[in-house]
Amino acid sequence: MKLLMEFAVCFIAGMGAGLGTGFAGMSAAAVISPMLITFLGMPAYQAVGIALASDVLASAVSAYTYGKNKNLDIKNGFVMMIFVLIFTFVGSFAASKVPNSTMGSFSTIMTLLVGIKFIFRPVMATKETMACVSPKKRLLQSALCGAAVGFICGFVGAGGGMMMLLLLTGILGYELKTAVGTSVFIMTFTALTGAGSHFLIGGMPEILPLILCIASTLLWARIAAKFANKASAATLNRATGVVLTVLGAAIFLVNIFK
């Protein structure tokens, strides 16, 4: 019975995380961690480590799919990634200097709001409008947005994927497919760094949940990324919005039962 429960929770958590990653560049940690903690009673640090490990391959395969379809800005994505990593440490340091506050709901609220935004205010930018921005301006925007995302992630501890998607589409003016492709490219390396540090500090987690979560997340991320790259802009906006809204609501309900 315990084995069946473990399989079901990991599969469902991986499905939610994979769909969120493939459609919207969402971090798997936002879905997998609360599921493992709530339904399997797993220690939070171990659950986050498994979620980050699941994120690595899911984001990598999604980035490959988006890149193959020319929906990935590697140059500016790399710049943003460097600033995300640097300012995550800055945000973590700043957070250690202020009183503790309850910020666990940040990622859930962000997911819900971004999902609703994509349903009612879709991103209709095109590659042509993206090309109108000068390379120097785009590079500066990437650095500033990377710094903002990194600081918020380090300070709050969540919301990186959603923040990146929001800034890439809202501030940098990316069309949705390129925004998601660039986001998952960045998340591949940030998740790898996070997973590595978690395993080095806390040791290896339970192997079965780790394998099940990685496999399920990878499978659904691949399915979502393939669908997203073939869909029209309008369909992708609606699909992304629905997936994020449902996931945000589901995470909120899971957190209630903690």
PDB file of C-alpha atoms in Angstrom:
ATOM      1  CA  MET A   1       0.000   0.000   0.000  1.00  0.00           C
ATOM      2  CA  LYS A   2       2.843   2.361   0.916  1.00  0.00           C
ATOM      3  CA  LEU A   3       4.608   1.604  -2.378  1.00  0.00           C
ATOM      4  CA  LEU A   4       1.418   2.278  -4.359  1.00  0.00           C
ATOM      5  CA  MET A   5       0.900   5.577  -2.526  1.00  0.00           C
ATOM      6  CA  GLU A   6       4.502   6.566  -3.206  1.00  0.00           C
ATOM      7  CA  PHE A   7       4.149   5.773  -6.897  1.00  0.00           C
ATOM      8  CA  ALA A   8       0.844   7.672  -7.227  1.00  0.00           C
ATOM      9  CA  VAL A   9       2.081  10.790  -5.421  1.00  0.00           C
ATOM     10  CA  CYS A  10       5.366  10.908  -7.378  1.00  0.00           C
ATOM     11  CA  PHE A  11       3.618  10.332 -10.716  1.00  0.00           C
ATOM     12  CA  ILE A  12       0.984  13.037 -10.114  1.00  0.00           C
ATOM     13  CA  ALA A  13       3.572  15.463  -8.724  1.00  0.00           C
ATOM     14  CA  GLY A  14       5.831  14.807 -11.718  1.00  0.00           C
ATOM     15  CA  MET A  15       2.931  15.259 -14.135  1.00  0.00           C
ATOM     16  CA  GLY A  16       2.060  18.658 -12.661  1.00  0.00           C
ATOM     17  CA  ALA A  17       5.695  19.726 -12.561  1.00  0.00           C
ATOM     18  CA  GLY A  18       6.393  18.473 -16.092  1.00  0.00           C
ATOM     19  CA  LEU A  19       3.384  20.254 -17.587  1.00  0.00           C
ATOM     20  CA  GLY A  20       4.341  23.447 -15.752  1.00  0.00           C
ATOM     21  CA  THR A  21       7.940  23.183 -16.981  1.00  0.00           C
ATOM     22  CA  GLY A  22       7.139  22.307 -20.608  1.00  0.00           C
ATOM     23  CA  PHE A  23       4.403  24.914 -21.007  1.00  0.00           C
ATOM     24  CA  ALA A  24       5.653  27.785 -18.857  1.00  0.00           C
ATOM     25  CA  GLY A  25       9.217  27.199 -17.636  1.00  0.00           C
ATOM     26  CA  MET A  26       7.860  26.728 -14.122  1.00  0.00           C
ATOM     27  CA  SER A  27      10.160  25.291 -11.434  1.00  0.00           C
ATOM     28  CA  ALA A  28       9.314  21.705 -10.502  1.00  0.00           C
ATOM     29  CA  ALA A  29      10.001  22.568  -6.854  1.00  0.00           C
ATOM     30  CA  ALA A  30       6.762  24.569  -6.688  1.00  0.00           C
ATOM     31  CA  VAL A  31       4.725  21.409  -7.364  1.00  0.00           C
ATOM     32  CA  ILE A  32       6.797  18.430  -6.238  1.00  0.00           C
ATOM     33  CA  SER A  33       7.994  19.720  -2.855  1.00  0.00           C
ATOM     34  CA  PRO A  34       4.566  20.345  -1.250  1.00  0.00           C
ATOM     35  CA  MET A  35       3.243  17.042  -2.640  1.00  0.00           C
ATOM     36  CA  LEU A  36       6.103  14.966  -1.173  1.00  0.00           C
ATOM     37  CA  ILE A  37       6.009  16.810   2.145  1.00  0.00           C
ATOM     38  CA  THR A  38       2.224  16.622   2.552  1.00  0.00           C
ATOM     39  CA  PHE A  39       1.375  13.138   1.280  1.00  0.00           C
ATOM     40  CA  LEU A  40       4.591  11.183   1.937  1.00  0.00           C
ATOM     41  CA  GLY A  41       5.725  12.989   5.084  1.00  0.00           C
ATOM     42  CA  MET A  42       9.136  13.619   3.551  1.00  0.00           C
ATOM     43  CA  PRO A  43      11.514  16.125   5.220  1.00  0.00           C
ATOM     44  CA  ALA A  44      11.317  19.493   3.440  1.00  0.00           C
ATOM     45  CA  TYR A  45      15.041  19.683   2.595  1.00  0.00           C
ATOM     46  CA  GLN A  46      14.974  16.229   0.996  1.00  0.00           C
ATOM     47  CA  ALA A  47      11.764  17.018  -0.919  1.00  0.00           C
ATOM     48  CA  VAL A  48      13.270  20.213  -2.371  1.00  0.00           C
ATOM     49  CA  GLY A  49      16.398  18.281  -3.403  1.00  0.00           C
ATOM     50  CA  ILE A  50      14.283  15.706  -5.287  1.00  0.00           C
ATOM     51  CA  ALA A  51      12.250  18.503  -6.904  1.00  0.00           C
ATOM     52  CA  LEU A  52      15.388  20.311  -8.081  1.00  0.00           C
ATOM     53  CA  ALA A  53      16.871  17.071  -9.439  1.00  0.00           C
ATOM     54  CA  SER A  54      13.618  16.445 -11.339  1.00  0.00           C
ATOM     55  CA  ASP A  55      13.832  19.981 -12.704  1.00  0.00           C
ATOM     56  CA  VAL A  56      17.269  19.466 -14.256  1.00  0.00           C
ATOM     57  CA  LEU A  57      16.399  16.869 -16.920  1.00  0.00           C
ATOM     58  CA  ALA A  58      12.854  18.195 -17.471  1.00  0.00           C
ATOM     59  CA  SER A  59      14.171  21.715 -18.116  1.00  0.00           C
ATOM     60  CA  ALA A  60      17.025  20.386 -20.262  1.00  0.00           C
ATOM     61  CA  VAL A  61      14.751  18.321 -22.527  1.00  0.00           C
ATOM     62  CA  SER A  62      12.294  21.220 -22.747  1.00  0.00           C
ATOM     63  CA  ALA A  63      15.111  23.647 -23.639  1.00  0.00           C
ATOM     64  CA  TYR A  64      16.333  21.209 -26.315  1.00  0.00           C
ATOM     65  CA  THR A  65      12.831  20.980 -27.812  1.00  0.00           C
ATOM     66  CA  TYR A  66      12.364  24.767 -27.824  1.00  0.00           C
ATOM     67  CA  GLY A  67      15.885  25.273 -29.210  1.00  0.00           C
ATOM     68  CA  LYS A  68      15.308  22.758 -32.001  1.00  0.00           C
ATOM     69  CA  ASN A  69      12.260  24.801 -33.010  1.00  0.00           C
ATOM     70  CA  LYS A  70      14.296  28.060 -32.883  1.00  0.00           C
ATOM     71  CA  ASN A  71      12.411  29.304 -29.832  1.00  0.00           C
ATOM     72  CA  LEU A  72      15.410  29.897 -27.564  1.00  0.00           C
ATOM     73  CA  ASP A  73      17.598  32.993 -27.022  1.00  0.00           C
ATOM     74  CA  ILE A  74      20.828  31.414 -25.754  1.00  0.00           C
ATOM     75  CA  LYS A  75      22.987  34.564 -25.812  1.00  0.00           C
ATOM     76  CA  ASN A  76      20.753  36.736 -23.641  1.00  0.00           C
ATOM     77  CA  GLY A  77      19.563  33.712 -21.666  1.00  0.00           C
ATOM     78  CA  PHE A  78      23.159  32.993 -20.651  1.00  0.00           C
ATOM     79  CA  VAL A  79      23.634  36.589 -19.454  1.00  0.00           C
ATOM     80  CA  MET A  80      20.399  36.414 -17.465  1.00  0.00           C
ATOM     81  CA  MET A  81      21.439  33.071 -15.962  1.00  0.00           C
ATOM     82  CA  ILE A  82      24.761  34.486 -14.685  1.00  0.00           C
ATOM     83  CA  PHE A  83      22.978  37.377 -12.963  1.00  0.00           C
ATOM     84  CA  VAL A  84      20.284  35.049 -11.571  1.00  0.00           C
ATOM     85  CA  LEU A  85      22.951  32.857  -9.946  1.00  0.00           C
ATOM     86  CA  ILE A  86      24.936  35.813  -8.545  1.00  0.00           C
ATOM     87  CA  PHE A  87      21.943  37.663  -7.136  1.00  0.00           C
ATOM     88  CA  THR A  88      20.418  34.512  -5.647  1.00  0.00           C
ATOM     89  CA  PHE A  89      23.338  34.549  -3.234  1.00  0.00           C
ATOM     90  CA  VAL A  90      22.860  38.301  -2.648  1.00  0.00           C
ATOM     91  CA  GLY A  91      19.149  37.741  -1.924  1.00  0.00           C
ATOM     92  CA  SER A  92      19.914  34.848   0.436  1.00  0.00           C
ATOM     93  CA  PHE A  93      22.387  37.013   2.344  1.00  0.00           C
ATOM     94  CA  ALA A  94      19.868  39.874   2.586  1.00  0.00           C
ATOM     95  CA  ALA A  95      17.169  37.462   3.814  1.00  0.00           C
ATOM     96  CA  SER A  96      19.455  36.264   6.606  1.00  0.00           C
ATOM     97  CA  LYS A  97      19.656  39.831   7.935  1.00  0.00           C
ATOM     98  CA  VAL A  98      15.927  40.496   8.271  1.00  0.00           C
ATOM     99  CA  PRO A  99      13.323  38.997  10.646  1.00  0.00           C
ATOM    100  CA  ASN A 100      11.628  35.776   9.493  1.00  0.00           C
ATOM    101  CA  SER A 101       8.309  36.209   7.729  1.00  0.00           C
ATOM    102  CA  THR A 102       5.859  33.823   6.128  1.00  0.00           C
ATOM    103  CA  MET A 103       6.623  33.923   2.418  1.00  0.00           C
ATOM    104  CA  GLY A 104       5.793  30.352   1.419  1.00  0.00           C
ATOM    105  CA  SER A 105       2.648  31.446  -0.407  1.00  0.00           C
ATOM    106  CA  PHE A 106       4.583  33.718  -2.798  1.00  0.00           C
ATOM    107  CA  SER A 107       5.150  31.049  -5.446  1.00  0.00           C
ATOM    108  CA  THR A 108       1.543  29.815  -5.282  1.00  0.00           C
ATOM    109  CA  ILE A 109       0.085  33.307  -5.633  1.00  0.00           C
ATOM    110  CA  MET A 110       2.512  34.097  -8.459  1.00  0.00           C
ATOM    111  CA  THR A 111       1.502  30.915 -10.320  1.00  0.00           C
ATOM    112  CA  LEU A 112      -2.219  31.703  -9.988  1.00  0.00           C
ATOM    113  CA  LEU A 113      -1.863  35.333 -11.065  1.00  0.00           C
ATOM    114  CA  VAL A 114       0.384  34.562 -14.044  1.00  0.00           C
ATOM    115  CA  GLY A 115      -2.003  31.792 -15.152  1.00  0.00           C
ATOM    116  CA  ILE A 116      -5.005  34.123 -15.036  1.00  0.00           C
ATOM    117  CA  LYS A 117      -2.964  36.795 -16.841  1.00  0.00           C
ATOM    118  CA  PHE A 118      -2.209  34.470 -19.777  1.00  0.00           C
ATOM    119  CA  ILE A 119      -5.881  33.533 -20.111  1.00  0.00           C
ATOM    120  CA  PHE A 120      -7.257  37.077 -20.119  1.00  0.00           C
ATOM    121  CA  ARG A 121      -4.246  39.064 -21.377  1.00  0.00           C
ATOM    122  CA  PRO A 122      -2.334  36.775 -23.755  1.00  0.00           C
ATOM    123  CA  VAL A 123       1.189  37.535 -24.945  1.00  0.00           C
ATOM    124  CA  MET A 124       0.924  38.229 -28.673  1.00  0.00           C
ATOM    125  CA  ALA A 125       4.445  39.558 -29.348  1.00  0.00           C
ATOM    126  CA  THR A 126       6.198  38.082 -32.390  1.00  0.00           C
ATOM    127  CA  LYS A 127       9.809  37.406 -33.329  1.00  0.00           C
ATOM    128  CA  GLU A 128       9.573  40.435 -35.642  1.00  0.00           C
ATOM    129  CA  THR A 129       8.715  42.776 -32.738  1.00  0.00           C
ATOM    130  CA  MET A 130      11.480  41.169 -30.676  1.00  0.00           C
ATOM    131  CA  ALA A 131      13.997  41.954 -33.433  1.00  0.00           C
ATOM    132  CA  CYS A 132      13.189  45.677 -33.178  1.00  0.00           C
ATOM    133  CA  VAL A 133      15.047  45.922 -29.846  1.00  0.00           C
ATOM    134  CA  SER A 134      18.762  46.718 -30.172  1.00  0.00           C
ATOM    135  CA  PRO A 135      21.202  43.978 -29.034  1.00  0.00           C
ATOM    136  CA  LYS A 136      22.799  46.309 -26.431  1.00  0.00           C
ATOM    137  CA  LYS A 137      19.436  47.191 -24.894  1.00  0.00           C
ATOM    138  CA  ARG A 138      18.406  43.516 -24.849  1.00  0.00           C
ATOM    139  CA  LEU A 139      21.679  42.574 -23.129  1.00  0.00           C
ATOM    140  CA  LEU A 140      21.197  45.255 -20.453  1.00  0.00           C
ATOM    141  CA  GLN A 141      17.563  44.216 -19.930  1.00  0.00           C
ATOM    142  CA  SER A 142      18.640  40.579 -19.552  1.00  0.00           C
ATOM    143  CA  ALA A 143      21.214  41.484 -16.903  1.00  0.00           C
ATOM    144  CA  LEU A 144      18.765  43.655 -14.923  1.00  0.00           C
ATOM    145  CA  CYS A 145      15.959  41.086 -15.110  1.00  0.00           C
ATOM    146  CA  GLY A 146      18.363  38.302 -14.114  1.00  0.00           C
ATOM    147  CA  ALA A 147      19.442  40.335 -11.093  1.00  0.00           C
ATOM    148  CA  ALA A 148      15.802  40.946 -10.093  1.00  0.00           C
ATOM    149  CA  VAL A 149      14.813  37.265 -10.453  1.00  0.00           C
ATOM    150  CA  GLY A 150      17.912  36.059  -8.605  1.00  0.00           C
ATOM    151  CA  PHE A 151      17.433  38.456  -5.707  1.00  0.00           C
ATOM    152  CA  ILE A 152      13.746  37.541  -5.294  1.00  0.00           C
ATOM    153  CA  CYS A 153      14.546  33.810  -5.459  1.00  0.00           C
ATOM    154  CA  GLY A 154      17.275  34.166  -2.861  1.00  0.00           C
ATOM    155  CA  PHE A 155      15.228  36.426  -0.588  1.00  0.00           C
ATOM    156  CA  VAL A 156      11.867  34.656  -0.839  1.00  0.00           C
ATOM    157  CA  GLY A 157      13.083  31.168  -1.767  1.00  0.00           C
ATOM    158  CA  ALA A 158      10.560  30.584  -4.560  1.00  0.00           C
ATOM    159  CA  GLY A 159       8.982  31.903  -7.734  1.00  0.00           C
ATOM    160  CA  GLY A 160      12.013  31.914 -10.071  1.00  0.00           C
ATOM    161  CA  GLY A 161      10.368  30.301 -13.090  1.00  0.00           C
ATOM    162  CA  MET A 162       7.261  32.463 -12.843  1.00  0.00           C
ATOM    163  CA  MET A 163       9.270  35.648 -12.338  1.00  0.00           C
ATOM    164  CA  MET A 164      11.407  34.863 -15.380  1.00  0.00           C
ATOM    165  CA  LEU A 165       8.399  34.190 -17.582  1.00  0.00           C
ATOM    166  CA  LEU A 166       6.692  37.385 -16.407  1.00  0.00           C
ATOM    167  CA  LEU A 167       9.779  39.553 -17.002  1.00  0.00           C
ATOM    168  CA  LEU A 168      10.689  37.949 -20.328  1.00  0.00           C
ATOM    169  CA  THR A 169       7.200  38.540 -21.735  1.00  0.00           C
ATOM    170  CA  GLY A 170       6.255  41.743 -19.891  1.00  0.00           C
ATOM    171  CA  ILE A 171       9.535  43.694 -19.718  1.00  0.00           C
ATOM    172  CA  LEU A 172      11.777  42.245 -22.427  1.00  0.00           C
ATOM    173  CA  GLY A 173       8.890  41.805 -24.892  1.00  0.00           C
ATOM    174  CA  TYR A 174       9.637  38.175 -25.815  1.00  0.00           C
ATOM    175  CA  GLU A 175       7.025  36.187 -27.701  1.00  0.00           C
ATOM    176  CA  LEU A 176       5.723  33.372 -25.490  1.00  0.00           C
ATOM    177  CA  LYS A 177       7.522  30.376 -27.027  1.00  0.00           C
ATOM    178  CA  THR A 178      10.919  32.100 -26.945  1.00  0.00           C
ATOM    179  CA  ALA A 179      10.249  33.284 -23.377  1.00  0.00           C
ATOM    180  CA  VAL A 180       9.490  29.744 -22.181  1.00  0.00           C
ATOM    181  CA  GLY A 181      12.413  28.260 -24.124  1.00  0.00           C
ATOM    182  CA  THR A 182      14.835  30.790 -22.635  1.00  0.00           C
ATOM    183  CA  SER A 183      13.351  30.298 -19.159  1.00  0.00           C
ATOM    184  CA  VAL A 184      13.809  26.496 -19.176  1.00  0.00           C
ATOM    185  CA  PHE A 185      17.347  26.940 -20.536  1.00  0.00           C
ATOM    186  CA  ILE A 186      18.172  29.076 -17.482  1.00  0.00           C
ATOM    187  CA  MET A 187      16.294  26.784 -15.091  1.00  0.00           C
ATOM    188  CA  THR A 188      18.381  23.784 -16.239  1.00  0.00           C
ATOM    189  CA  PHE A 189      21.529  25.312 -14.766  1.00  0.00           C
ATOM    190  CA  THR A 190      19.954  26.915 -11.694  1.00  0.00           C
ATOM    191  CA  ALA A 191      18.240  23.614 -10.817  1.00  0.00           C
ATOM    192  CA  LEU A 192      21.499  21.704 -11.349  1.00  0.00           C
ATOM    193  CA  THR A 193      23.294  24.079  -8.977  1.00  0.00           C
ATOM    194  CA  GLY A 194      20.508  23.812  -6.405  1.00  0.00           C
ATOM    195  CA  ALA A 195      20.242  20.022  -6.588  1.00  0.00           C
ATOM    196  CA  GLY A 196      23.993  19.585  -6.328  1.00  0.00           C
ATOM    197  CA  SER A 197      24.232  21.789  -3.236  1.00  0.00           C
ATOM    198  CA  HIS A 198      21.257  20.024  -1.604  1.00  0.00           C
ATOM    199  CA  PHE A 199      22.772  16.571  -2.120  1.00  0.00           C
ATOM    200  CA  LEU A 200      26.237  17.682  -0.968  1.00  0.00           C
ATOM    201  CA  ILE A 201      24.886  19.269   2.211  1.00  0.00           C
ATOM    202  CA  GLY A 202      22.040  16.904   3.072  1.00  0.00           C
ATOM    203  CA  GLY A 203      23.159  13.662   1.411  1.00  0.00           C
ATOM    204  CA  MET A 204      21.330  11.596  -1.190  1.00  0.00           C
ATOM    205  CA  PRO A 205      17.536  11.369  -0.790  1.00  0.00           C
ATOM    206  CA  GLU A 206      15.456   8.175  -0.989  1.00  0.00           C
ATOM    207  CA  ILE A 207      16.204   6.595  -4.364  1.00  0.00           C
ATOM    208  CA  LEU A 208      12.711   5.363  -5.352  1.00  0.00           C
ATOM    209  CA  PRO A 209      10.900   8.747  -5.001  1.00  0.00           C
ATOM    210  CA  LEU A 210      13.866  10.411  -6.722  1.00  0.00           C
ATOM    211  CA  ILE A 211      13.689   8.083  -9.757  1.00  0.00           C
ATOM    212  CA  LEU A 212       9.872   8.202  -9.951  1.00  0.00           C
ATOM    213  CA  CYS A 213       9.726  12.015  -9.779  1.00  0.00           C
ATOM    214  CA  ILE A 214      12.521  12.477 -12.325  1.00  0.00           C
ATOM    215  CA  ALA A 215      10.923  10.004 -14.764  1.00  0.00           C
ATOM    216  CA  SER A 216       7.397  11.423 -14.475  1.00  0.00           C
ATOM    217  CA  THR A 217       8.534  15.061 -14.700  1.00  0.00           C
ATOM    218  CA  LEU A 218      10.727  14.287 -17.713  1.00  0.00           C
ATOM    219  CA  LEU A 219       7.915  12.449 -19.522  1.00  0.00           C
ATOM    220  CA  TRP A 220       5.307  15.200 -19.069  1.00  0.00           C
ATOM    221  CA  ALA A 221       7.751  18.031 -19.742  1.00  0.00           C
ATOM    222  CA  ARG A 222       8.634  16.407 -23.072  1.00  0.00           C
ATOM    223  CA  ILE A 223       4.950  16.010 -23.997  1.00  0.00           C
ATOM    224  CA  ALA A 224       4.140  19.612 -22.988  1.00  0.00           C
ATOM    225  CA  ALA A 225       7.158  21.096 -24.806  1.00  0.00           C
ATOM    226  CA  LYS A 226       6.363  19.233 -28.039  1.00  0.00           C
ATOM    227  CA  PHE A 227       2.742  20.397 -27.930  1.00  0.00           C
ATOM    228  CA  ALA A 228       3.714  23.981 -27.060  1.00  0.00           C
ATOM    229  CA  ASN A 229       6.108  24.319 -29.996  1.00  0.00           C
ATOM    230  CA  LYS A 230       3.464  23.150 -32.483  1.00  0.00           C
ATOM    231  CA  ALA A 231       0.603  25.243 -31.059  1.00  0.00           C
ATOM    232  CA  SER A 232      -0.449  28.689 -32.265  1.00  0.00           C
ATOM    233  CA  ALA A 233       0.251  31.700 -30.039  1.00  0.00           C
ATOM    234  CA  ALA A 234      -3.404  31.967 -28.993  1.00  0.00           C
ATOM    235  CA  THR A 235      -3.681  28.256 -28.148  1.00  0.00           C
ATOM    236  CA  LEU A 236      -0.386  28.287 -26.251  1.00  0.00           C
ATOM    237  CA  ASN A 237      -1.461  31.312 -24.183  1.00  0.00           C
ATOM    238  CA  ARG A 238      -4.716  29.608 -23.217  1.00  0.00           C
ATOM    239  CA  ALA A 239      -3.030  26.259 -22.491  1.00  0.00           C
ATOM    240  CA  THR A 240      -0.307  27.927 -20.421  1.00  0.00           C
ATOM    241  CA  GLY A 241      -2.872  29.982 -18.528  1.00  0.00           C
ATOM    242  CA  VAL A 242      -5.066  26.978 -17.742  1.00  0.00           C
ATOM    243  CA  VAL A 243      -2.111  24.792 -16.665  1.00  0.00           C
ATOM    244  CA  LEU A 244      -0.715  27.489 -14.368  1.00  0.00           C
ATOM    245  CA  THR A 245      -4.113  28.378 -12.873  1.00  0.00           C
ATOM    246  CA  VAL A 246      -4.935  24.727 -12.150  1.00  0.00           C
ATOM    247  CA  LEU A 247      -1.466  24.084 -10.706  1.00  0.00           C
ATOM    248  CA  GLY A 248      -1.636  27.226  -8.568  1.00  0.00           C
ATOM    249  CA  ALA A 249      -5.034  26.205  -7.178  1.00  0.00           C
ATOM    250  CA  ALA A 250      -3.827  22.615  -6.587  1.00  0.00           C
ATOM    251  CA  ILE A 251      -0.673  23.780  -4.756  1.00  0.00           C
ATOM    252  CA  PHE A 252      -2.803  26.108  -2.622  1.00  0.00           C
ATOM    253  CA  LEU A 253      -5.060  23.184  -1.617  1.00  0.00           C
ATOM    254  CA  VAL A 254      -2.073  20.926  -0.918  1.00  0.00           C
ATOM    255  CA  ASN A 255      -0.559  23.613   1.342  1.00  0.00           C
ATOM    256  CA  ILE A 256      -3.808  23.765   3.327  1.00  0.00           C
ATOM    257  CA  PHE A 257      -3.439  20.080   4.232  1.00  0.00           C
ATOM    258  CA  LYS A 258       0.161  20.415   5.409  1.00  0.00           C
TER     259      LYS A 258
END
